[in-house]
Short mmCIF file of C-alpha atoms in Angstrom, two decimals:
data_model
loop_
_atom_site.label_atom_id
_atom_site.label_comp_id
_atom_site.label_asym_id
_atom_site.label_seq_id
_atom_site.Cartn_x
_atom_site.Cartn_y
_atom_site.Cartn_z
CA UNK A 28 151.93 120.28 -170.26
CA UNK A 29 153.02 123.82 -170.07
CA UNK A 30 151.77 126.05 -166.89
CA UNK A 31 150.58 128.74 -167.09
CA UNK A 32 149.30 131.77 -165.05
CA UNK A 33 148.20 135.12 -166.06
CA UNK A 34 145.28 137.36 -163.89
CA UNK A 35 143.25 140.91 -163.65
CA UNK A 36 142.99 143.27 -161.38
CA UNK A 37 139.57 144.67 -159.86
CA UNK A 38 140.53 147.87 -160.04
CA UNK A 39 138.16 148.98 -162.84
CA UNK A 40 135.51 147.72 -165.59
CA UNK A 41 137.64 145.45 -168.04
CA UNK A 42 138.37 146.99 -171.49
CA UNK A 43 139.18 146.44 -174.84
CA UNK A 44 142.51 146.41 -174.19
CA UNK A 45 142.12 143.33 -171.48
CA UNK A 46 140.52 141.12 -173.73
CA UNK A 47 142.84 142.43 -177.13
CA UNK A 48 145.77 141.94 -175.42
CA UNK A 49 145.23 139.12 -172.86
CA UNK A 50 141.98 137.53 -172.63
CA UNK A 51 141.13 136.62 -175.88
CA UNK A 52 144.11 134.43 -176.18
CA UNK A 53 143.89 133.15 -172.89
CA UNK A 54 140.22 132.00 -174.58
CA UNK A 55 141.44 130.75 -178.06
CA UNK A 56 144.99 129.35 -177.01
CA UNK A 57 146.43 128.71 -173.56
CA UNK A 58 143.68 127.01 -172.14
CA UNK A 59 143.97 125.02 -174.68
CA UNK A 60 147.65 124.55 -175.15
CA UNK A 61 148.46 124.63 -171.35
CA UNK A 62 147.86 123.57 -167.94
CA UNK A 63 146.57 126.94 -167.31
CA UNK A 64 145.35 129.09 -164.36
CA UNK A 65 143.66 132.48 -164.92
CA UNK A 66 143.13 134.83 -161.28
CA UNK A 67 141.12 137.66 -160.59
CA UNK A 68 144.19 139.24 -158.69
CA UNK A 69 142.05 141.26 -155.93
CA UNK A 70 144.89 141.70 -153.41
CA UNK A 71 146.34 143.92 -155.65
CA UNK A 72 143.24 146.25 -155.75
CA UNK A 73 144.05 146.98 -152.32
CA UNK A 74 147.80 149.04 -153.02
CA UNK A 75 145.53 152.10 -153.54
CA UNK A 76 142.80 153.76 -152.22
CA UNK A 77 139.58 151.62 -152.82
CA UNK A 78 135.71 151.33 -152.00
CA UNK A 79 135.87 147.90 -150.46
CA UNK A 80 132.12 147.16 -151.92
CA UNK A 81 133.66 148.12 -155.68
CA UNK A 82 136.38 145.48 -155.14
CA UNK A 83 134.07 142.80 -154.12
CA UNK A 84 131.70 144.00 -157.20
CA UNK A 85 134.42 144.21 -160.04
CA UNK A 86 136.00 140.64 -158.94
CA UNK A 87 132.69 139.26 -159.23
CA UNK A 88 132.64 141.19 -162.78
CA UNK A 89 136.11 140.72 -163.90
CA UNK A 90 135.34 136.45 -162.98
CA UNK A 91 131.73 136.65 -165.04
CA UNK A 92 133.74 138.46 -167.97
CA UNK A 93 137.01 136.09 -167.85
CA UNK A 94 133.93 133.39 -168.10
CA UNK A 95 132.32 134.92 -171.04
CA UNK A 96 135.23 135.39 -172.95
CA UNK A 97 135.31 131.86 -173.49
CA UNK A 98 137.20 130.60 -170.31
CA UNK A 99 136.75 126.70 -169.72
CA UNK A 100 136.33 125.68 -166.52
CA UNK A 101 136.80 121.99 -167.73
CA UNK A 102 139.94 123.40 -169.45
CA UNK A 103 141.63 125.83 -167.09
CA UNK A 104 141.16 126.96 -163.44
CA UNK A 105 139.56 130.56 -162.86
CA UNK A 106 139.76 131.71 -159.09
CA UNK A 107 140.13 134.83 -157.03
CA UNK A 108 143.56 135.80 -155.16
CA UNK A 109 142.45 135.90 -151.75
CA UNK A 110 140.53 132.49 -151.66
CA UNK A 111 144.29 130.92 -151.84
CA UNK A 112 146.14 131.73 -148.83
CA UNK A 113 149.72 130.34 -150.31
CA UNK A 114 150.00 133.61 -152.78
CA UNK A 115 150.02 136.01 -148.80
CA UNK A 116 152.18 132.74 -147.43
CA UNK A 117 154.57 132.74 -150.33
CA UNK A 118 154.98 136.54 -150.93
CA UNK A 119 156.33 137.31 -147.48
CA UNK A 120 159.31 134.87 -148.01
CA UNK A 121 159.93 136.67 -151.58
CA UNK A 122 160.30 139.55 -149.84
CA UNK A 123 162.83 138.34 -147.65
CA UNK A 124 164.81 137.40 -150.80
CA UNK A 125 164.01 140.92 -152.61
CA UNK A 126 165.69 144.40 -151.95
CA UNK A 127 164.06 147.67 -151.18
CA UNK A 128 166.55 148.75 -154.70
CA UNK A 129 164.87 146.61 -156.69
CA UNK A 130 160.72 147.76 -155.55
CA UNK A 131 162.03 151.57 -156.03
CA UNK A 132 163.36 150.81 -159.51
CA UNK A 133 159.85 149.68 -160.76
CA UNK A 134 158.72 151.53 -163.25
CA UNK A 135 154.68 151.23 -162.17
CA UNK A 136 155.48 152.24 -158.27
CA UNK A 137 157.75 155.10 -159.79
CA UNK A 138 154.82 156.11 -162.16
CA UNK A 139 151.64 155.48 -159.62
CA UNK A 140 153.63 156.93 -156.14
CA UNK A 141 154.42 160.23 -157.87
CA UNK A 142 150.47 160.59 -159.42
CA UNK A 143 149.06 159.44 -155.71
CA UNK A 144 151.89 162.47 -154.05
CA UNK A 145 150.39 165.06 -156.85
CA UNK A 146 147.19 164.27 -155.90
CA UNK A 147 148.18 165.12 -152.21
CA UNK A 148 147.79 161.63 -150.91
CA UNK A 149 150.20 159.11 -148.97
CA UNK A 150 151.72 155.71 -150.61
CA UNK A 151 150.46 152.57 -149.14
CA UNK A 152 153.69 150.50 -148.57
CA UNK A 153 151.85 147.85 -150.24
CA UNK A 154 152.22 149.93 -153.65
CA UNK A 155 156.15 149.25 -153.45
CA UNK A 156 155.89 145.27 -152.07
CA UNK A 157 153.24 144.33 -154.52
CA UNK A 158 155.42 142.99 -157.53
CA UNK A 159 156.83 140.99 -154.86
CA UNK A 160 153.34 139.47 -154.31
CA UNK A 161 153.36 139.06 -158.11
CA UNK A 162 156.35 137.04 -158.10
CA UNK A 163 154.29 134.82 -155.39
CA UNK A 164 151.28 134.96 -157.70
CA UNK A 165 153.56 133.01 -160.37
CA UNK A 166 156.06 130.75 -158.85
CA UNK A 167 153.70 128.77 -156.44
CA UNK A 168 152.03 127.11 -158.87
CA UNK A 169 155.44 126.48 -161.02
CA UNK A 170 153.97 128.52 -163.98
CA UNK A 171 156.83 128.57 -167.04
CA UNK A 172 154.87 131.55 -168.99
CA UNK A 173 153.18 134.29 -167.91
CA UNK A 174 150.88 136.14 -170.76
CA UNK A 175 151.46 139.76 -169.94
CA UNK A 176 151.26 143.37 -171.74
CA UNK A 177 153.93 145.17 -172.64
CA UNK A 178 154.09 147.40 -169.02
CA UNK A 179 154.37 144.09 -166.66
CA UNK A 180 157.27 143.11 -168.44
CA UNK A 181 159.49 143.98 -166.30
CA UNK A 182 157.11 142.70 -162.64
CA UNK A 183 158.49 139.28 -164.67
CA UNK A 184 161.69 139.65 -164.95
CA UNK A 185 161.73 140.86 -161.62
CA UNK A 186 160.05 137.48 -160.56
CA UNK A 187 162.99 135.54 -162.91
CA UNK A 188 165.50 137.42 -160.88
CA UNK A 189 163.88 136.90 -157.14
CA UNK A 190 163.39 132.78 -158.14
CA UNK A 191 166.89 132.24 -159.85
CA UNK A 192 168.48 133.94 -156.48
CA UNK A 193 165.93 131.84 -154.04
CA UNK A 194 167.00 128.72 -156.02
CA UNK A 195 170.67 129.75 -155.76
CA UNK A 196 171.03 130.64 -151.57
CA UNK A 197 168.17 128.02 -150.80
CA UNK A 198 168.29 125.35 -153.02
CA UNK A 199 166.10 124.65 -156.30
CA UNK A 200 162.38 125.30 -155.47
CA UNK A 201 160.88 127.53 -158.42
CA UNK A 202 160.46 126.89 -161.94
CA UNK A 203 161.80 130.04 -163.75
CA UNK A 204 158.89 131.72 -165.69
CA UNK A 205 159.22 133.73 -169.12
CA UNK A 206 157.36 136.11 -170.22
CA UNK A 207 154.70 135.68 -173.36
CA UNK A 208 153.47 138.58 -175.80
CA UNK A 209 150.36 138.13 -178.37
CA UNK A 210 151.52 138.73 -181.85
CA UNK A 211 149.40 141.84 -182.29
CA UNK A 212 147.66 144.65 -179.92
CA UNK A 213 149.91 143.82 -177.05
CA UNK A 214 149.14 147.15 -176.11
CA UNK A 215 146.07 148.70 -176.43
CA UNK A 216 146.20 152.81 -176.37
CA UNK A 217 143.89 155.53 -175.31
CA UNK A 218 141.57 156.57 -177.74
CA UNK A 219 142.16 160.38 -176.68
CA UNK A 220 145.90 160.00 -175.64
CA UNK A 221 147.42 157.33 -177.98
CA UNK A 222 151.06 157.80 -175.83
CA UNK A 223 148.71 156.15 -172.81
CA UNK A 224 147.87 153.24 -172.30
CA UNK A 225 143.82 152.05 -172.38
CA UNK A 226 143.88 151.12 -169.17
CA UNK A 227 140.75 149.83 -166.77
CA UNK A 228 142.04 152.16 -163.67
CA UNK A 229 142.27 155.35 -166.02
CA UNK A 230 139.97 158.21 -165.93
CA UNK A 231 139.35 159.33 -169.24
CA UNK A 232 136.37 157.60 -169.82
CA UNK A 233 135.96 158.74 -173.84
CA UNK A 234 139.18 157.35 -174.56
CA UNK A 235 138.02 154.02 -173.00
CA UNK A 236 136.59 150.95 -174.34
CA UNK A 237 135.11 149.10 -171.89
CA UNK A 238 133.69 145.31 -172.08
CA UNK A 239 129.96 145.61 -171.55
CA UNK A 240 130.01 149.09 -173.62
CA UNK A 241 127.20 149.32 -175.82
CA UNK A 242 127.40 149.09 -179.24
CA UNK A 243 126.23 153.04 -180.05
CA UNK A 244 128.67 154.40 -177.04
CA UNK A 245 131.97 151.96 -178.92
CA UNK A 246 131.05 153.48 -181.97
CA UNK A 247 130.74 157.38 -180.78
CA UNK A 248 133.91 156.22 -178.84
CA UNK A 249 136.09 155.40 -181.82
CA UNK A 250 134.50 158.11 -183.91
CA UNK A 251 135.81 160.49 -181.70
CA UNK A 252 139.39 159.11 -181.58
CA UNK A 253 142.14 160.90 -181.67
CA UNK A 254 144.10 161.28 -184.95
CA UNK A 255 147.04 162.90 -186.12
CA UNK A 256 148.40 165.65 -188.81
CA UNK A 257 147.48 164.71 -192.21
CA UNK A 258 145.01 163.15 -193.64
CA UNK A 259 146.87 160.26 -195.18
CA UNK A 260 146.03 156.62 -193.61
CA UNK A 261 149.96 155.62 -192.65
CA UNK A 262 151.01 152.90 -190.42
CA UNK A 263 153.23 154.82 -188.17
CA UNK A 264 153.71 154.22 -184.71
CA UNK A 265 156.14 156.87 -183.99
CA UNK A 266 154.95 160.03 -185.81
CA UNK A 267 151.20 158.99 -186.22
CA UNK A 268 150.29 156.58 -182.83
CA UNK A 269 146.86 157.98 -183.33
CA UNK A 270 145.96 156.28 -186.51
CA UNK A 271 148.54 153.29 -185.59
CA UNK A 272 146.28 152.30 -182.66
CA UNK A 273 143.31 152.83 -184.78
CA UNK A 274 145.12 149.94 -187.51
CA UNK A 275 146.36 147.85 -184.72
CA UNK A 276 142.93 147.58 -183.13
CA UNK A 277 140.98 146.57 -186.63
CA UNK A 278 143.90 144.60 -186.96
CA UNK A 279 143.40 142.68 -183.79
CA UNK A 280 140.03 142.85 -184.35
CA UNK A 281 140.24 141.36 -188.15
CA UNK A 282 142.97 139.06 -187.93
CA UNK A 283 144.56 141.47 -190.33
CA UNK A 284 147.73 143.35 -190.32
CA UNK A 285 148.12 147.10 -189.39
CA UNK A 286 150.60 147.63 -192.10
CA UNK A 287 148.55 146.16 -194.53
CA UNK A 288 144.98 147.63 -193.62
CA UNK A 289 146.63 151.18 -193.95
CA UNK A 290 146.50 150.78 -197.41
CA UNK A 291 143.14 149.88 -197.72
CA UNK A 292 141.42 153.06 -196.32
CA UNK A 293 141.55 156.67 -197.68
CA UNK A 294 140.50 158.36 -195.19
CA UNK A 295 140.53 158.74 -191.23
CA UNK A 296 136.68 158.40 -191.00
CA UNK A 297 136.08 155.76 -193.17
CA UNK A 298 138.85 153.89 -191.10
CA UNK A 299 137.33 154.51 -187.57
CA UNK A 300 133.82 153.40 -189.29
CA UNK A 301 135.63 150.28 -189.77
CA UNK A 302 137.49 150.06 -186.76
CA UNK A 303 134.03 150.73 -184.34
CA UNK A 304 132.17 147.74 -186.24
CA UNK A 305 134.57 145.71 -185.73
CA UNK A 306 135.08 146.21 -182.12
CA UNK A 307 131.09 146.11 -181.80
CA UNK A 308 131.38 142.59 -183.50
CA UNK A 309 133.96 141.45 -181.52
CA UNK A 310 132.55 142.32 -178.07
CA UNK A 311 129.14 141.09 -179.08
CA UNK A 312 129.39 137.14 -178.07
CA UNK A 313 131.25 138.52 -174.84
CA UNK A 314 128.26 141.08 -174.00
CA UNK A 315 125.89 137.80 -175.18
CA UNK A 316 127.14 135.21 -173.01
CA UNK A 317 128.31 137.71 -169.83
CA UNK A 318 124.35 138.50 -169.68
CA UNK A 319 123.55 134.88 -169.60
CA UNK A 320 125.82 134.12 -166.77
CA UNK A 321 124.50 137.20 -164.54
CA UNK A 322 121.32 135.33 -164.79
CA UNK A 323 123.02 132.17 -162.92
CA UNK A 324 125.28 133.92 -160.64
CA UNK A 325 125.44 130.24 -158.63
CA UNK A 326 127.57 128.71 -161.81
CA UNK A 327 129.81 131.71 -161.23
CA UNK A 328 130.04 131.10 -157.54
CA UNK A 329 130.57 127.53 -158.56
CA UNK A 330 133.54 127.96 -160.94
CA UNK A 331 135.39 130.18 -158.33
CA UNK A 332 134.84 127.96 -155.53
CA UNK A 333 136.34 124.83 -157.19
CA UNK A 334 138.94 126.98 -158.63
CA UNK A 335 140.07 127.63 -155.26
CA UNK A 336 140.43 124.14 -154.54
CA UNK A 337 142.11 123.36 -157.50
CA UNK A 338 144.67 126.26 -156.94
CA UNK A 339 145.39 125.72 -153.61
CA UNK A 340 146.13 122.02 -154.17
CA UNK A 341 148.53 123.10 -157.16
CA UNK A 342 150.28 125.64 -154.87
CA UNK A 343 150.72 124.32 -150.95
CA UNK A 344 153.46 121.51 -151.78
CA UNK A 345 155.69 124.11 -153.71
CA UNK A 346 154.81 127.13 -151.18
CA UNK A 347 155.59 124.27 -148.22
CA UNK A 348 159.01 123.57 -149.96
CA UNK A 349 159.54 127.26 -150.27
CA UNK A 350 159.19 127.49 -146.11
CA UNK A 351 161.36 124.74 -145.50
CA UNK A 352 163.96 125.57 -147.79
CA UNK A 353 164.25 129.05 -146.38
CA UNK A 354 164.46 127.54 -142.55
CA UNK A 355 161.22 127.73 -141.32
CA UNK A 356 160.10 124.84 -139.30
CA UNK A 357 157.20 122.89 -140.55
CA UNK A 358 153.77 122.61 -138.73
CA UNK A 359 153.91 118.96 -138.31
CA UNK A 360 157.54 119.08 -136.31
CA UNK A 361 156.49 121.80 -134.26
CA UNK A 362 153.51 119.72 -133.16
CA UNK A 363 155.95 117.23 -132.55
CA UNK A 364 158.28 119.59 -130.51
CA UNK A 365 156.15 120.79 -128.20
CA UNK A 366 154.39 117.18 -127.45
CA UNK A 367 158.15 116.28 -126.28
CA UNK A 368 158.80 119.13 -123.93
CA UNK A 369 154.92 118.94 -122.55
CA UNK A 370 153.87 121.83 -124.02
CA UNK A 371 150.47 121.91 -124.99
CA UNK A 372 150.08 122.50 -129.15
#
């Protein structure tokens, strides 16, 4: 079967555009389609300041959500980041295949090191390594697609590039991963800055739909949404991205098409009326079956434990080829070393 390996980071309550854009067909497809693995990425959370207790508290979240949204564990294997030590074994040798040229041209690091400098504060060098531990992330387990958003794009290609090369000086070890893109709502915007993305980490709460909203706040939420000149309902992502995110949302949420459902509605209100109820019916099963699984937080506990397992057995024999490939010496002959020159292991 195909592999593949797609995650979340901690770093905020999930949103509308996580399970749009990524989780839903992780749910409905890949798990289903592929030998897939699905991480809460929480060594990522760490690039930026953090409250370590919110870290721990949104993994545990962003795992019970991943779970609610339909995630098999009989199907696929759901596990946190740092319960795997290969992804910190394997990104260290990435980086000694990476160049500091290549971290500085990411577009994310570029974007995220000059908001942390506005706001007066210093950038973690982990902030310009971590697509490297991304890369690391992907090629241990030998994952051929990644499902990603539009922005991580490039974190990919990057990987592509840092494999290919590894392969090349070292001698074939990783399985060269593509990139994946869900036919509709790849990108999610901000309902109150459309030229933003809805992200989990943002601020601007109103323009936010998050998970476990409830159904009166997503509708006063999408009410509120920003529109654009003109009161004719266009599909136009350029000169209208307002309305456009409004149609791509129902759209995602409908199993419609935006082109075709801005024909249907005369008017901006009457099409956020229909956009909120459908996100409220959309996120009700989720909201359902995430407050089911809060009341047995041991299945939870469960899932990620064996998850672990199954990960780390997936990983160590292609991580373990990485370190010998590269010239490190392996465990077992070192033992072996020192027992011949009477030095104690």
């Amino acid at each position: 079967m195909t592999r593949v390996f797609s995650g979340v980071k901690p770093t905020g309550h999930l949103t509308l555009g996580n399970y749009l854009g990524a989780m839903r067909r992780w749910a409905a497809v890949d798990q289903h389609r592929a030998d897939a693995l699905f991480c809460i990425v929480d060594l990522h959370a760490l690039t930026v300041d953090h409250d370590p207790a919110r870290v721990r508290r949104l993994s545990r979240q962003a795992a019970t959500l991943l779970l609610a949204a339909g995630l098999d564990p009989e199907l696929c294997t759901v596990f946190v980041q740092s319960h795997v030590d290969e992804h910190a074994r394997l990104s260290y040798v990435l980086e000694c295949v990476a160049t500091d040229g290549e971290m500085r041209r990411m577009i994310q690091y570029k974007e995220k090191a000059a908001r942390e400098r506005e706001r007066g504060g210093s950038v973690r060098l982990s902030l310009l390594t971590y697509p490297v531990l991304m890369a690391a992330d992907i090629l241990a387990y030998g994952a051929e697609e990644v499902p990603v958003g539009d922005d991580q794009t490039q974190h990919v290609e990057l990987t592509r590039d840092l494999a290919v090369r590894f392969n090349q000086r070292y001698g074939h070890t990783f399985v060269v991963p593509r990139a994946t893109h869900p036919p509709v709502a790849a990108r999610v915007m901000n309902l109150q800055d459309p030229a933003s993305k809805m992200g989990k980490s943002d601020d601007s709460g109103p323009g936010i739909v998050y998970l476990l909203d409830e159904p009166d706040v997503v509708r006063k939420k999408v009410m509120r949404a920003v529109t654009d000149s003109g009161r004719e309902v266009v599909y136009d992502p350029d000169a209208r991205p307002g309305v456009a995110n409004l149609l791509e949302i129902l759209a995602a949420c409908t199993a419609g098409n935006p082109m075709e459902l801005s024909g249907v509605y005369e008017s901006y209100g009457a099409l956020k009326s229909a956009t909120a109820e459908a996100v409220v019916e959309v996120l009700r099963p989720v909201q359902e079956r995430h407050r089911e699984l809060c009341a047995d937080p041991g299945y939870v506990e469960g899932v990620l434990r064996d998850g672990a397992e199954r990960a780390r057995a997936m990983a160590r024999p292609t991580v373990d080829a990485a370190y010998r490939a590269i010239g490190l010496l392996p465990a077992a002959e070192t033992a072996a070393v020192a027992a011949d020159i009477g030095v104690t292991a």
